[in-house]
Coordinates of N, CA and C in Angstrom, one line a residue:
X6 N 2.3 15.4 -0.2 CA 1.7 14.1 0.1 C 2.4 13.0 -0.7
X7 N 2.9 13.1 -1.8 CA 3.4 12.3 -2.5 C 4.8 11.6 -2.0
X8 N 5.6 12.9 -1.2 CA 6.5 12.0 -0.7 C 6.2 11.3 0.7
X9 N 4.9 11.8 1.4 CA 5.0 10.6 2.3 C 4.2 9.3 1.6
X10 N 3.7 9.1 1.0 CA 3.4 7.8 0.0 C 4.6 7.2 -0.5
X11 N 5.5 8.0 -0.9 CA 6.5 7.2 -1.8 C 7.6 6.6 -0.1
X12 N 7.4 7.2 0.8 CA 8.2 6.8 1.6 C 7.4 5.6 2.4
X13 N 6.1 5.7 3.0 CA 5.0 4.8 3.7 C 5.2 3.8 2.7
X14 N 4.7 3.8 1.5 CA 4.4 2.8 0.9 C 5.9 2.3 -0.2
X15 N 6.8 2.8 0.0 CA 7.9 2.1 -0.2 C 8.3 0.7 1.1
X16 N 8.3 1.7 2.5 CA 8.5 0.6 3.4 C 7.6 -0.4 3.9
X17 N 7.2 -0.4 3.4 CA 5.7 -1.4 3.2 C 6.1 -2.2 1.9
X18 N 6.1 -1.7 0.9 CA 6.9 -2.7 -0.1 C 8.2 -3.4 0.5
X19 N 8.9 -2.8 1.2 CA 10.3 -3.4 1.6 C 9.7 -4.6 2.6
X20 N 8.8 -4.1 3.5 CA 8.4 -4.8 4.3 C 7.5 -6.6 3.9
X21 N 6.8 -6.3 2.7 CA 6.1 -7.0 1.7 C 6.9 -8.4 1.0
X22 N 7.8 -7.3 0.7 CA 8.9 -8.3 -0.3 C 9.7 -9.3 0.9
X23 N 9.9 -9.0 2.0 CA 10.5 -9.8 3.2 C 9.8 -10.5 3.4
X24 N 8.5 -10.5 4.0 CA 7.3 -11.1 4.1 C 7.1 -12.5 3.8
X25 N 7.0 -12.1 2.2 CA 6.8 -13.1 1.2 C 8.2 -13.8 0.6
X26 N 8.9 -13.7 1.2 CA 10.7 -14.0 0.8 C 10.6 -15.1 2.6
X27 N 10.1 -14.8 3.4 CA 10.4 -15.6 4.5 C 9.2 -16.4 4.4
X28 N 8.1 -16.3 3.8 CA 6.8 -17.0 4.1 C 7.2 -18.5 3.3
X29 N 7.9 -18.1 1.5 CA 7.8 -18.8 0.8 C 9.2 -19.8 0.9
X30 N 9.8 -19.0 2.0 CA 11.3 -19.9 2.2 C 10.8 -20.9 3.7
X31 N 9.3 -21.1 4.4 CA 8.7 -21.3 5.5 C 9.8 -21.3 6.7
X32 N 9.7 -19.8 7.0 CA 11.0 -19.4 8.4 C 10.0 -20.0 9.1
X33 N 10.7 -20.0 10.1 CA 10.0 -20.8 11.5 C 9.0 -20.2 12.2
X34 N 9.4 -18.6 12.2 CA 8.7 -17.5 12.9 C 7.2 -17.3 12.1
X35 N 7.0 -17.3 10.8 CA 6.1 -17.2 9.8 C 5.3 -18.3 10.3
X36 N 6.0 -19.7 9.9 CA 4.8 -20.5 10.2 C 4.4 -20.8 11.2
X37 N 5.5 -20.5 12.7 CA 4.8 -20.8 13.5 C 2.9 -19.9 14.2
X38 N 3.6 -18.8 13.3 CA 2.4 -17.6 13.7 C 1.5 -18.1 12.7
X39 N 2.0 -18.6 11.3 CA 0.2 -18.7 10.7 C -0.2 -20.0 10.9
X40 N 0.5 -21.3 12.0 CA -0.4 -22.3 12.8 C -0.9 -22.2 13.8
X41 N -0.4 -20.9 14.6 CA -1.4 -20.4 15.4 C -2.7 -20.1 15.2
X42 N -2.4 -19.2 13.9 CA -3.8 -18.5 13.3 C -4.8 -20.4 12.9
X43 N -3.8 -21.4 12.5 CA -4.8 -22.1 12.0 C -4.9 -21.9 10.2
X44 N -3.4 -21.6 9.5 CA -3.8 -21.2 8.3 C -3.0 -22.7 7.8
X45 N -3.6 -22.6 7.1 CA -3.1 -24.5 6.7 C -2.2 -24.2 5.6
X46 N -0.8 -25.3 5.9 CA 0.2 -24.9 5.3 C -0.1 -24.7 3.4
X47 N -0.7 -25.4 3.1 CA -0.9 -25.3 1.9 C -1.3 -24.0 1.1
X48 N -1.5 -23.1 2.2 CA -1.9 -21.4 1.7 C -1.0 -20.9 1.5
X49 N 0.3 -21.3 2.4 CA 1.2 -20.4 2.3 C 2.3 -19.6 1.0
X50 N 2.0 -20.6 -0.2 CA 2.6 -20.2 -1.1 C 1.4 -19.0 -2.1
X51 N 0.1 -19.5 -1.6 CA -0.8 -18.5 -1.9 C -0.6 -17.1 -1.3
X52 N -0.4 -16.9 -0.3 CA -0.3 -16.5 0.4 C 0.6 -15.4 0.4
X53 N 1.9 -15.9 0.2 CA 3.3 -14.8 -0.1 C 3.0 -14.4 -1.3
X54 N 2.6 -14.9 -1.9 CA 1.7 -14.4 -3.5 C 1.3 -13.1 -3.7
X55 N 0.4 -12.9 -2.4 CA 0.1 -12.0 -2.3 C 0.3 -10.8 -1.6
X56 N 1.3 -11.6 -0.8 CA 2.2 -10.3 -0.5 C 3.6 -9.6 -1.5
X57 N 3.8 -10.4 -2.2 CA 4.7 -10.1 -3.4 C 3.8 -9.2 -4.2
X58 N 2.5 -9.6 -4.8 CA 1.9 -8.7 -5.9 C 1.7 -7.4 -5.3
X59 N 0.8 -7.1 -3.6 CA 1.3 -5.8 -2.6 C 2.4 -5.0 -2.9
X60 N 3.5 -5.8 -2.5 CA 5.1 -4.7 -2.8 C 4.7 -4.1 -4.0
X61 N 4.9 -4.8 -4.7 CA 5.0 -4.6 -6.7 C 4.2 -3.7 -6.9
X62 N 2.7 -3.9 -6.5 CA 1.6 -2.6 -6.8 C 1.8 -1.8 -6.1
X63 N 2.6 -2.0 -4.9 CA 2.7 -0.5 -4.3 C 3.9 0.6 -4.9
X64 N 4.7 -0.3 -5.4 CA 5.9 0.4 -6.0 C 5.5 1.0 -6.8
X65 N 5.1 0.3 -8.1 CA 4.1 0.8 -9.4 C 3.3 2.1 -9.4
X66 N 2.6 2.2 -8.0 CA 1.9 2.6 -7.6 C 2.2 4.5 -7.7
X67 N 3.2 4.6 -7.7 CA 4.3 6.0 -7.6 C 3.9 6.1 -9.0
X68 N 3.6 5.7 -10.0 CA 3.7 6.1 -11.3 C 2.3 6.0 -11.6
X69 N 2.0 5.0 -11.3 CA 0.1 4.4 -11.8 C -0.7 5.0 -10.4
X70 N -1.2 5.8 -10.2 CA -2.1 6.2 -8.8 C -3.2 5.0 -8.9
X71 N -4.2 4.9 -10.0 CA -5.0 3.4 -9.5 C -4.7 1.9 -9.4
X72 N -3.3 2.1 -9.5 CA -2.9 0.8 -8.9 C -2.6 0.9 -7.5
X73 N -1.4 2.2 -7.7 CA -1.2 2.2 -5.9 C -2.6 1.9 -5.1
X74 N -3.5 2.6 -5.1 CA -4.6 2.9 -4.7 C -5.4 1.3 -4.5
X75 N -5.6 0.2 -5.6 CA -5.7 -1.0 -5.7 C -4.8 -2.0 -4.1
X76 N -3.4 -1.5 -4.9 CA -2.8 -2.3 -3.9 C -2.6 -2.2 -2.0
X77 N -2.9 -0.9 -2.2 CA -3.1 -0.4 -0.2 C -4.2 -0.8 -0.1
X78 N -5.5 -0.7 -1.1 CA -6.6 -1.5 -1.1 C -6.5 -3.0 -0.8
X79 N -5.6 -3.7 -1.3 CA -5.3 -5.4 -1.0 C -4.7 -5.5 0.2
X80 N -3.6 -4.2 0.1 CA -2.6 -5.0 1.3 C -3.3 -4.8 2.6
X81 N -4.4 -3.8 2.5 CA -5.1 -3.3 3.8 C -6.2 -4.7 4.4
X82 N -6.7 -4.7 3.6 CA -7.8 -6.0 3.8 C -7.3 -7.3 3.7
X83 N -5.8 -7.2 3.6 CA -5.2 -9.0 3.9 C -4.8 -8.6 5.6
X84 N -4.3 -7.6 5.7 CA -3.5 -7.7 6.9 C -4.9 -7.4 8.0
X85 N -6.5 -7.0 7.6 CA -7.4 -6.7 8.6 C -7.7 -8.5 8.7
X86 N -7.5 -9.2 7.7 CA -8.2 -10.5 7.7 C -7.0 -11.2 8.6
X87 N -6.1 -10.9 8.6 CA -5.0 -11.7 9.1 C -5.2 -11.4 10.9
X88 N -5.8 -10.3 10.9 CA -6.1 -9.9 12.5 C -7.4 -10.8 12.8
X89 N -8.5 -11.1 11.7 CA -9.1 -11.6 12.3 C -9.0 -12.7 12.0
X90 N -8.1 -13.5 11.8 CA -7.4 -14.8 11.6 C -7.1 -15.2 13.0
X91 N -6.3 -14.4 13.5 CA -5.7 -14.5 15.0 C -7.0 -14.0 16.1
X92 N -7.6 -13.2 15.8 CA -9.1 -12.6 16.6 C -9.5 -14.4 17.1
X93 N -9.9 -15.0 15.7 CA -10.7 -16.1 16.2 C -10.5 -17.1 16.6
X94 N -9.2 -17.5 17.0 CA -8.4 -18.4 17.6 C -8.0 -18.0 19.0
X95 N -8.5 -16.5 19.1 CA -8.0 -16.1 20.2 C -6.2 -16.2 20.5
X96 N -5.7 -16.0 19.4 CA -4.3 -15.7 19.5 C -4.3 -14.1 19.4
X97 N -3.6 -13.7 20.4 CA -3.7 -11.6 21.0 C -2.3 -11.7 20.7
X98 N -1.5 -12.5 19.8 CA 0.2 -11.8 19.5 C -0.4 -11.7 17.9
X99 N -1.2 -10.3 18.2 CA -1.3 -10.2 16.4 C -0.4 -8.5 16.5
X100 N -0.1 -8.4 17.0 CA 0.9 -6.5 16.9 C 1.5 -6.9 15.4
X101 N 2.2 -7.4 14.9 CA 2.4 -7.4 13.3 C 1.8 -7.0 12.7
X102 N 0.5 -7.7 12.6 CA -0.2 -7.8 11.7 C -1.2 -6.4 11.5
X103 N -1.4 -6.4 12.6 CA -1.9 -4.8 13.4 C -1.5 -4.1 12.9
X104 N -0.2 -3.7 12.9 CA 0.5 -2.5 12.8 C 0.6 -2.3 11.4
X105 N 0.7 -3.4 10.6 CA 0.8 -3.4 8.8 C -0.3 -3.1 8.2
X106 N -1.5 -3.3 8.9 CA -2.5 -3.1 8.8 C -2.6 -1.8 8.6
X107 N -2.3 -0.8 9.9 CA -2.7 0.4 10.3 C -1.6 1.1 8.6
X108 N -0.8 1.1 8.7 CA 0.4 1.2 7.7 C 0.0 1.3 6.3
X109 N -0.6 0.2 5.9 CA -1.3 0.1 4.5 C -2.5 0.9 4.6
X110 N -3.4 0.9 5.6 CA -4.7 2.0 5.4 C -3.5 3.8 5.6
X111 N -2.9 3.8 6.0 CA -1.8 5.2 6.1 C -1.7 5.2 4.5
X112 N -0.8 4.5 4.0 CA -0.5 4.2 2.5 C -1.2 4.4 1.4
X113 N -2.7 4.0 1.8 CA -4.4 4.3 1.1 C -4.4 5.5 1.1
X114 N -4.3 6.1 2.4 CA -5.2 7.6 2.3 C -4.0 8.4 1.7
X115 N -2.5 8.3 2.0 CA -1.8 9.1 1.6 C -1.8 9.0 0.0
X116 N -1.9 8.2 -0.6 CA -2.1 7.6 -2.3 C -3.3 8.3 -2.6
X117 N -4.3 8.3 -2.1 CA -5.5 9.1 -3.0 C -5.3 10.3 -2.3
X118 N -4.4 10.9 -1.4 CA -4.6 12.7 -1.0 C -3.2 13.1 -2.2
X119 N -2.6 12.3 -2.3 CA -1.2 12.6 -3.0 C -1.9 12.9 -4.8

């Protein structure tokens, strides 16, 4: 179990660190999706924030189990809020966010079975 954690929640870190590397550099694709959601630009540095501290705790996480554990805990419940970010706008191009979602709860369970 450990190596599919170290592999899940590596690409998820990789995935994290991009994230917040395109959020904080405001790519076009980023913000045009979180004006859809209606996230007001001023979050967005909050925001990649926390997808940076995600990667970092998930890395960590290989060595610290209650951090890993912490951080699939964060990254799971940003990316469910991020769904229902787009839910309440009625914006249905949320498959990203979805799928990161589904990804980080993978990353949770495999972290506390590992």
């Amino acid at each position: 179990m450990f190596i599919a954690y170290a592999v899940v929640g590596g690409l998820l870190a990789l995935a994290l660190a991009a994230s917040a590397t395109f959020t904080l550099q405001r790519n076009d694709q980023i913000v045009a999706s979180m004006q859809k959601a209606q996230v007001p630009d001023a979050w967005l540095p909050r925001l990649a924030t926390l997808k940076a501290a995600g990667a970092i705790g998930l890395v960590a996480g290989l060595w610290v189990t209650p951090l890993g554990v912490a951080a699939a805990i964060g990254v799971t419940l940003y990316f469910i809020g991020a769904v229902i970010s787009h839910l309440r706008v009625k914006d249905y191009d949320l498959a990203p966010a979805a799928v990161l979602a589904v990804v980080a709860a993978a990353a949770l369970a495999l972290r506390i079975l590992a």
